[in-house]
Structures are given as C-alpha cells and as structure tokens.
Coordinates of C-alpha atoms and ligand atoms in Angstrom, one line a residue:
M972 CA 137.2 21.6 56.7
T973 CA 140.8 22.0 55.4
F974 CA 143.6 21.7 57.8
D975 CA 144.0 24.8 59.8
P976 CA 147.1 24.6 62.1
E977 CA 145.9 27.4 64.3
T978 CA 142.6 25.9 65.3
T979 CA 143.0 22.1 64.9
T980 CA 142.8 20.0 68.0
F981 CA 146.2 18.6 67.4
L982 CA 146.9 15.3 69.2
I983 CA 149.4 13.4 67.1
A984 CA 152.2 11.6 68.9
G985 CA 154.6 14.5 68.4
P986 CA 155.2 17.2 67.3
V987 CA 152.7 18.5 69.8
R988 CA 150.8 21.8 70.1
I989 CA 153.0 24.7 70.9
H990 CA 152.1 27.4 73.4
P991 CA 151.8 30.9 71.9
R992 CA 154.5 32.2 74.3
V993 CA 156.9 29.7 72.7
L994 CA 155.8 30.7 69.2
R995 CA 156.3 34.4 70.0
A996 CA 159.7 33.7 71.5
M997 CA 160.9 32.3 68.2
S998 CA 159.9 35.4 66.2
M999 CA 163.0 37.4 66.4
S1000 CA 165.4 38.8 63.8
S1001 CA 168.6 37.0 63.2
L1002 CA 171.0 37.0 66.1
N1003 CA 174.8 36.8 66.1
H1004 CA 175.2 33.3 67.4
R1005 CA 178.8 34.3 68.5
G1006 CA 177.6 37.4 70.4
D1007 CA 176.8 38.0 74.1
Y1008 CA 173.0 38.2 73.6
F1009 CA 172.9 34.6 72.2
H1010 CA 175.4 33.4 74.7
G1011 CA 173.1 34.7 77.4
I1012 CA 170.3 32.6 76.0
V1013 CA 172.4 29.5 75.9
A1014 CA 173.4 30.1 79.5
E1015 CA 169.8 30.3 80.5
I1016 CA 169.0 27.1 78.6
R1017 CA 171.8 25.3 80.4
E1018 CA 170.5 26.4 83.8
L1019 CA 167.0 25.2 82.8
L1020 CA 167.9 21.8 81.3
P1021 CA 168.0 19.9 84.6
V1022 CA 164.3 20.8 85.0
L1023 CA 163.6 18.8 81.8
F1024 CA 165.6 15.7 82.8
G1025 CA 164.9 15.9 86.5
A1026 CA 168.7 15.4 87.0
K1027 CA 171.9 17.3 86.8
G1028 CA 174.7 16.0 84.5
H1029 CA 176.4 16.9 81.3
Q1030 CA 173.6 18.2 79.0
A1031 CA 173.9 19.1 75.4
I1032 CA 171.7 20.8 72.9
L1033 CA 172.0 19.5 69.3
S1034 CA 170.5 21.1 66.2
G1035 CA 168.7 18.2 64.6
S1036 CA 165.6 16.0 65.5
G1037 CA 165.6 13.3 68.1
T1038 CA 167.4 10.9 65.8
A1039 CA 170.4 13.2 65.8
G1040 CA 170.6 12.9 69.5
L1041 CA 170.5 9.1 69.2
E1042 CA 173.2 9.0 66.6
A1043 CA 175.3 11.4 68.8
V1044 CA 175.0 9.0 71.7
Y1045 CA 175.4 5.7 70.0
S1046 CA 178.2 6.8 67.7
A1047 CA 180.2 8.0 70.7
L1048 CA 179.3 5.5 73.4
V1049 CA 178.7 2.0 71.9
P1050 CA 181.9 0.1 72.5
K1051 CA 184.2 -1.0 69.7
D1052 CA 185.8 -3.9 71.7
R1053 CA 182.8 -5.3 73.6
R1054 CA 179.3 -6.4 72.8
T1055 CA 176.3 -4.0 72.6
L1056 CA 172.9 -5.2 73.7
V1057 CA 169.8 -3.8 72.0
L1058 CA 166.4 -4.4 73.4
S1059 CA 163.5 -3.8 71.0
N1060 CA 159.7 -4.1 71.0
G1061 CA 158.6 -1.6 68.4
N1062 CA 159.5 0.6 65.4
F1063 CA 161.9 2.8 67.4
G1064 CA 163.6 -0.2 69.0
E1065 CA 164.2 -1.3 65.4
R1066 CA 165.6 2.1 64.6
T1067 CA 167.9 1.9 67.6
N1068 CA 169.1 -1.4 66.3
E1069 CA 169.8 0.1 62.9
I1070 CA 171.8 3.0 64.3
V1071 CA 173.7 1.0 66.8
R1072 CA 174.8 -1.5 64.1
R1073 CA 176.5 1.3 62.1
Y1074 CA 178.8 1.9 65.1
S1075 CA 179.2 -1.2 67.1
P1076 CA 180.9 -4.2 65.5
T1077 CA 179.2 -6.8 67.8
V1078 CA 175.6 -6.4 68.6
T1079 CA 173.1 -8.7 70.2
T1080 CA 169.5 -7.8 69.7
L1081 CA 166.7 -9.2 71.8
T1082 CA 163.2 -8.5 70.6
A1083 CA 159.6 -8.9 71.8
P1084 CA 156.5 -8.6 69.8
W1085 CA 155.3 -5.0 69.5
G1086 CA 153.0 -4.1 72.4
H1087 CA 154.6 -6.7 74.7
P1088 CA 157.2 -6.3 77.4
L1089 CA 160.9 -6.6 76.6
P1090 CA 162.6 -9.9 77.2
F1091 CA 164.1 -8.8 80.5
E1092 CA 165.1 -12.3 81.7
A1093 CA 167.0 -13.0 78.5
A1094 CA 168.6 -9.6 78.8
V1095 CA 169.8 -10.3 82.3
A1096 CA 171.3 -13.6 81.1
E1097 CA 173.2 -11.8 78.4
L1098 CA 174.5 -9.2 80.9
E1099 CA 175.7 -12.0 83.2
K1100 CA 178.0 -13.3 80.5
G1101 CA 180.2 -10.2 81.4
D1102 CA 181.1 -8.9 77.9
I1103 CA 178.4 -6.3 77.3
G1104 CA 179.7 -2.7 77.1
A1105 CA 176.4 -0.9 76.5
V1106 CA 172.7 -1.5 76.6
C1107 CA 170.5 0.5 74.3
V1108 CA 166.7 0.7 74.9
V1109 CA 163.7 2.9 74.1
H1110 CA 161.9 4.0 77.2
N1111 CA 158.5 4.8 75.6
E1112 CA 157.8 2.9 72.4
T1113 CA 155.8 5.5 70.6
S1114 CA 154.8 3.2 67.8
A1115 CA 153.0 0.8 70.0
G1116 CA 151.9 3.2 72.8
F1117 CA 154.0 1.1 75.2
A1118 CA 156.1 2.3 78.2
N1119 CA 159.0 -0.1 78.9
D1120 CA 159.5 -0.7 82.6
L1121 CA 163.2 0.0 82.7
S1122 CA 163.3 -0.6 86.5
R1123 CA 163.3 -4.3 85.6
I1124 CA 166.6 -4.1 83.9
A1125 CA 168.4 -1.2 85.6
P1126 CA 169.9 -3.1 88.5
A1127 CA 171.3 -5.8 86.3
I1128 CA 172.8 -3.2 83.9
R1129 CA 174.4 -1.3 86.8
K1130 CA 175.8 -4.6 88.3
S1131 CA 177.3 -5.5 84.9
G1132 CA 179.1 -2.1 84.5
A1133 CA 177.7 -1.7 81.0
L1134 CA 176.6 1.8 79.9
F1135 CA 172.8 2.3 80.0
L1136 CA 171.7 4.3 77.0
V1137 CA 168.1 5.4 76.7
D1138 CA 166.0 6.8 73.9
G1139 CA 163.7 9.0 76.0
I1140 CA 162.4 11.0 73.0
S1141 CA 158.6 10.5 73.7
A1142 CA 159.1 9.9 77.4
V1143 CA 161.0 12.8 78.9
A1144 CA 158.7 15.2 80.7
G1145 CA 155.9 12.7 80.2
I1146 CA 156.8 9.5 82.0
P1147 CA 158.9 9.4 85.1
L1148 CA 162.5 8.4 84.6
P1149 CA 164.7 8.5 87.7
I1150 CA 167.9 8.9 85.8
D1151 CA 170.2 8.9 88.8
A1152 CA 168.4 6.2 90.9
W1153 CA 168.4 3.8 87.9
G1154 CA 172.0 4.6 87.0
I1155 CA 171.2 5.8 83.5
D1156 CA 174.2 7.0 81.5
A1157 CA 172.6 8.7 78.5
V1158 CA 169.1 10.0 77.8
V1159 CA 167.9 11.6 74.6
A1160 CA 164.9 13.9 74.5
G1161 CA 163.3 15.5 71.4
S1162 CA 162.1 19.1 71.6
Q1163 CA 158.8 18.3 69.9
K1164 CA 157.4 15.9 72.5
G1165 CA 156.9 16.3 76.3
L1166 CA 158.7 19.7 76.2
A1167 CA 156.2 21.1 73.7
A1168 CA 158.8 23.1 71.7
P1169 CA 159.0 23.0 67.9
A1170 CA 160.7 20.0 66.2
G1171 CA 164.3 20.2 65.4
L1172 CA 166.4 20.0 68.6
A1173 CA 167.7 17.0 70.5
L1174 CA 168.6 17.3 74.1
V1175 CA 171.1 14.9 75.6
H1176 CA 171.8 14.1 79.2
L1177 CA 175.0 12.2 80.1
S1178 CA 176.3 10.8 83.4
D1179 CA 179.9 11.5 84.5
R1180 CA 180.8 8.0 83.5
A1181 CA 179.4 8.5 80.0
R1182 CA 181.1 11.8 79.5
A1183 CA 184.4 10.2 80.4
A1184 CA 183.7 7.3 78.0
L1185 CA 183.0 9.5 74.9
H1186 CA 185.0 8.4 71.9
P1187 CA 185.0 10.1 68.5
G1188 CA 181.9 9.2 66.6
A1189 CA 179.8 11.3 64.3
Y1190 CA 181.5 14.7 63.4
Y1191 CA 178.6 17.2 63.3
L1192 CA 177.0 15.5 66.3
D1193 CA 180.2 15.1 68.3
L1194 CA 179.0 15.3 71.9
A1195 CA 182.5 16.1 73.3
A1196 CA 182.7 19.1 71.0
H1197 CA 179.2 20.2 72.0
L1198 CA 179.8 19.9 75.7
K1199 CA 183.2 21.7 75.4
S1200 CA 181.6 24.7 73.5
L1201 CA 178.7 24.8 75.9
E1202 CA 181.1 25.4 78.8
K1203 CA 181.5 28.8 77.1
N1204 CA 177.7 29.1 76.3
D1205 CA 178.6 28.5 72.7
T1206 CA 178.0 25.8 70.1
P1207 CA 180.5 24.2 67.8
W1208 CA 178.6 25.0 64.6
T1209 CA 175.9 27.5 63.7
P1210 CA 172.9 26.5 65.9
A1211 CA 169.2 26.5 64.9
V1212 CA 168.9 30.0 66.6
P1213 CA 165.1 30.4 66.5
L1214 CA 164.7 26.9 68.0
F1215 CA 167.0 27.8 70.8
L1216 CA 164.8 30.9 71.5
A1217 CA 161.7 28.6 71.5
L1218 CA 163.5 26.0 73.7
R1219 CA 164.3 28.6 76.4
E1220 CA 160.6 29.7 76.6
A1221 CA 159.4 26.0 76.6
L1222 CA 161.7 25.3 79.4
V1223 CA 160.5 28.3 81.4
L1224 CA 156.9 27.1 80.9
L1225 CA 158.0 23.6 82.1
R1226 CA 159.6 25.2 85.2
E1227 CA 156.4 27.1 85.9
E1228 CA 154.4 23.9 85.9
G1229 CA 157.2 21.9 87.4
L1230 CA 158.4 18.5 86.0
E1231 CA 156.4 16.6 88.6
G1232 CA 153.2 18.7 87.8
R1233 CA 153.6 17.9 84.1
L1234 CA 154.2 14.2 84.7
Q1235 CA 151.1 14.0 86.9
R1236 CA 148.9 15.9 84.5
T1237 CA 150.1 13.7 81.6
H1238 CA 149.3 10.6 83.7
R1239 CA 145.8 11.9 84.5
L1240 CA 145.1 12.7 80.8
A1241 CA 146.3 9.3 79.8
D1242 CA 144.2 7.6 82.4
A1243 CA 141.2 9.5 81.2
M1244 CA 141.9 8.7 77.5
R1245 CA 142.1 5.0 78.3
A1246 CA 138.8 5.2 80.1
A1247 CA 137.3 6.9 77.1
V1248 CA 138.6 4.2 74.8
D1249 CA 136.8 1.6 77.0
A1250 CA 133.6 3.6 77.0
L1251 CA 133.8 3.9 73.2
G1252 CA 133.9 0.1 73.0
L1253 CA 137.4 0.1 71.5
S1254 CA 140.5 -1.8 72.6
L1255 CA 143.9 -0.5 73.5
F1256 CA 146.7 -2.0 71.4
P1257 CA 149.2 -2.7 74.1
D1258 CA 148.8 -4.6 77.3
R1259 CA 147.0 -2.1 79.5
R1260 CA 149.5 -2.6 82.4
W1261 CA 152.2 -0.9 80.3
A1262 CA 150.1 1.5 78.2
S1263 CA 152.0 4.7 77.7
D1264 CA 151.1 7.9 79.4
T1265 CA 152.2 10.1 76.5
V1266 CA 150.5 8.2 73.6
T1267 CA 147.5 6.0 73.6
A1268 CA 147.5 3.4 70.8
V1269 CA 144.0 2.1 70.0
Q1270 CA 143.0 -0.9 67.8
N1271 CA 141.0 0.1 64.8
P1272 CA 137.2 -0.2 65.3
D1273 CA 135.7 -3.4 63.8
G1274 CA 135.2 -3.0 60.1
M1275 CA 136.6 0.6 60.0
G1276 CA 140.1 1.5 58.9
D1277 CA 142.0 4.1 60.8
A1278 CA 142.6 6.1 57.6
E1279 CA 138.9 6.6 57.1
L1280 CA 138.3 7.3 60.8
R1281 CA 141.1 9.9 60.8
K1282 CA 139.9 11.5 57.6
V1283 CA 136.4 12.0 59.0
L1284 CA 137.8 13.3 62.4
E1285 CA 139.8 15.9 60.5
R1286 CA 137.3 16.9 57.9
E1287 CA 134.2 17.1 60.1
Y1288 CA 135.7 18.0 63.5
N1289 CA 139.1 19.5 62.9
V1290 CA 140.7 16.9 65.1
L1291 CA 144.1 15.4 64.2
V1292 CA 145.2 12.1 65.6
Q1293 CA 147.8 9.7 64.1
G1294 CA 147.8 6.4 62.4
G1295 CA 150.1 3.4 63.1
Q1296 CA 153.6 3.2 61.7
G1297 CA 155.7 0.4 60.4
A1298 CA 154.1 -3.0 61.0
L1299 CA 151.1 -1.3 62.7
T1300 CA 150.2 0.8 59.7
G1301 CA 146.5 0.4 59.0
K1302 CA 145.9 -1.5 62.3
I1303 CA 145.8 1.2 65.0
F1304 CA 145.4 4.9 65.6
R1305 CA 147.3 6.9 68.2
V1306 CA 146.3 9.8 70.3
G1307 CA 149.2 11.8 71.7
H1308 CA 148.6 13.6 75.0
M1309 CA 151.9 15.0 76.1
G1310 CA 153.4 18.4 76.4
I1311 CA 150.8 21.1 76.9
A1312 CA 147.9 18.9 75.7
D1313 CA 145.1 19.4 78.2
W1314 CA 141.5 18.5 79.1
P1315 CA 139.8 20.5 76.4
D1316 CA 141.8 18.6 73.8
L1317 CA 140.6 15.3 75.1
L1318 CA 137.0 16.4 75.4
V1319 CA 136.9 17.5 71.8
T1320 CA 138.7 14.4 70.5
T1321 CA 136.6 12.0 72.5
A1322 CA 133.3 13.7 71.5
A1323 CA 134.4 13.7 67.8
L1324 CA 135.4 10.0 68.0
E1325 CA 132.1 9.1 69.6
R1326 CA 130.2 11.0 66.9
V1327 CA 132.1 9.3 64.1
L1328 CA 131.5 5.8 65.5
T1329 CA 127.8 6.5 66.2
K1330 CA 127.3 7.8 62.7
A1331 CA 129.0 4.7 61.3
G1332 CA 126.6 2.5 63.3
R1333 CA 129.3 1.5 65.8
G1334 CA 128.4 3.7 68.7
K1335 CA 128.0 2.4 72.2
E1336 CA 126.3 4.4 75.0
P1337 CA 125.9 8.0 73.9
G1338 CA 127.9 10.4 76.0
A1339 CA 129.7 7.7 77.9
A1340 CA 133.2 8.5 76.5
V1341 CA 132.9 12.2 77.2
R1342 CA 131.6 11.4 80.7
A1343 CA 134.7 9.2 81.3
I1344 CA 136.9 12.2 80.6
V1345 CA 134.7 14.6 82.7
E1346 CA 134.7 12.3 85.7
R1347 CA 138.5 12.3 85.7
M1348 CA 139.0 16.0 85.3
P1349 CA 140.5 17.8 88.4
Ligands
PLP996 N1 162.5 7.5 69.2 C1 161.2 7.6 69.6 C2 160.8 6.9 70.8 C3 160.3 8.5 69.0 O1 159.1 8.6 69.4 C4 160.8 9.2 67.8 C5 159.9 10.1 67.1 O2 158.7 10.0 67.2 C6 162.1 9.0 67.4 C7 162.9 8.2 68.1 C8 162.7 9.8 66.3 O3 162.7 11.1 66.6 P1 162.8 12.2 65.4 O4 161.7 12.0 64.5 O5 162.6 13.5 66.2 O6 164.2 12.1 64.8

C-alpha cells in the first residue's frame, strides 16, 4: 500500500492527525490580514489561548514551527549579564543548548543520559551559587519518550529568582503543566502536537515577569512586537493566515473537550499503549516511571530493526509510527498518541504490531496486546 494521508493510521510524534473540522476551517480564500474579519479571528484566538495553556498571561502566536517559539523566547529572555542554566537529557535538550548558546554569553549545561532523569541535584547546586538568570529545560523529551518532572526543580528556580523557560512543544495539552503553581515564566507550544492543528505555528505563554524582562532578540520573532500588535488583534508581519483559521477551530475543539479531558484521555491512551508494549514482549526505552504520555518510545524488537518494522507496518497495514532520532536512530521506534489520537488508532496500531512480530517469529501470546488496549478503554 502506498502512503495515503487520508486513510493512514497516523501516530508519529507530531505532526498529528487533524480533525476534518480543522481542515475545513483552513480552506478559505485569501483574507485581508489587516481587515476587520481577520482581526475578529485573532481576537477569538486570544480568548481561547488560555484554554491551551491552562493559564492566563501574555500569549503570542508566531508564524513558524515550534523552534521559532523557542528562538523567540531564548533570544529575548536569556540574560546577557548572568549565567544561563540548560538542563538536557535528549535531542531537544541538545537543541535548546544550541539555541541558547547563540544568545547567552555564559551558559552552563547539565546533562543526563537520554531516557534518564535530569540531574536535579546538580541543578539546585548551580542555582544556589546565585548568578543564574534563566533556566531552560524541555518538559517532554520527545526523542526519548521521557517526561521531565519539573516539580523537582521548580521551587529552587523560584527561590533563586531566575527565569524559568520551558520547551513545552510536545507536552502542552498532553501532559499537565501547572504554569502558575510552578512559577513558570515562558512556555512554548507547537501547533502540530497536543493541539492537533497543522504544523507551522508556535504559541508562547509569558508571565508578567517575563514580559517585563523582554529585551531585543530576534527581529522577525520579536515577542514584544508580537504582543504589542496582538493588543490590537493584529500581527507585526503577514501571518500564516490559513494556519490561524485552523488554530481557531483546533482551539474550539480543545475547549469542547476541555483541557483536563484531553490530558486525562491522553494519559489513558499512554497507559494502554505501555500495557500493549509489555504484552507484545517489547521494552520501553525510558525508565517507566517517567515514560511520556504523549509519545511512547519502544526499544527495537530483538533482531529486527525499526526501519524494517515500520516499513512493514506502513506497507501491509497502513500504520505510520516513527523511528528514533539523533543518537537513538535505529534503536527505537516511537508511537505518538496526543492531540485527537484515540482508541481506534491504538487498536489498529497494536494489532498491526502484533501481526508483524508474529509473522517474523517474534510473537508472544496472540491477541494479548489488543486485549491490553481493550481492557483499558472507557
Ligand atoms: N522541542 C520538542 C520537545 C519537540 O518535540 C520538537 C519537535 O518535535 C521541537 C522542539 C521542534 O519543534 P519544530 O519541529 O516544530 O520546530
């Protein structure tokens, strides 16, 4: 079977499947982005954005993928006169480190092996030295299917007075992040993940403190300019108009389900997927205690590469999952289950996985993986 985007069971770690309502919302003739109609759409989006973040604050919409949001935040908020602390345990932690080093003259990077918890004790020790101006960390390390427990570092960051800057790209609307309770100053979300909108927009939440601390950074991604324009329901440059239309509908869908509803559903799906992995006789890549609810990373079956596994899944069963990235290329495969992914997606994917493994002589108990899903359905 050749790839058919309209019928594929599509479970990569983002972009994710898009609801037909969101697709239809995007199909409109060109709009005057300086006209009242579009300003009305921006006004609605502004009202809806707190639903996505579960918090009110200063929220910006940037035309560009998640990385644009990261660059906007780091370029305008990492200090020039104090140290920046980067915590990293995966491919996106490494990306954070690369971006931050373009803008902060003094960076300390603390790392942990991919799939293992961040070195929180060492981070607290750095914060106690008193010269850290910002801490940059990835909430959900998509590359390793690992959710960093930011509650372990939040109090120390708050106590130190440093800005707390979070890459929430594969976490927002998928994994709980109590922004206000943990004193987080900036969160970046990507449109193509938990929100289930098309790729190409970055959503940024800032605290009062972060807004007051913005200094000139990147030009196109200038958060101060974006926030100022948004006060008039406008954008500083020509926005990605069709994506704004899609964003509005994706936010309406999220409001209908409720953020809490989406978080809980995502958690139940993840729990079921992990049970299915066990039943298939496979192993999770990360330590199970911190396995992500938005993406399950699975070690390759013994003697079978993920490239071959994924090829058969796609060719025979029209199921798309993702391989590893960076250092994990060729070692794991990843199943995304965020956004509007739902039980039928998991049932098809699990059944197909079981069939591929059985036919390759690596099957375990027939039907057990599908049963693991069924038993966890509402
Ligand atoms: N950070 C995390 C945690 C991600 O998962 C991703 C993309 O998967 C990115 C950053 C990069 O986002 P984008 O590819 O939308 O620029």
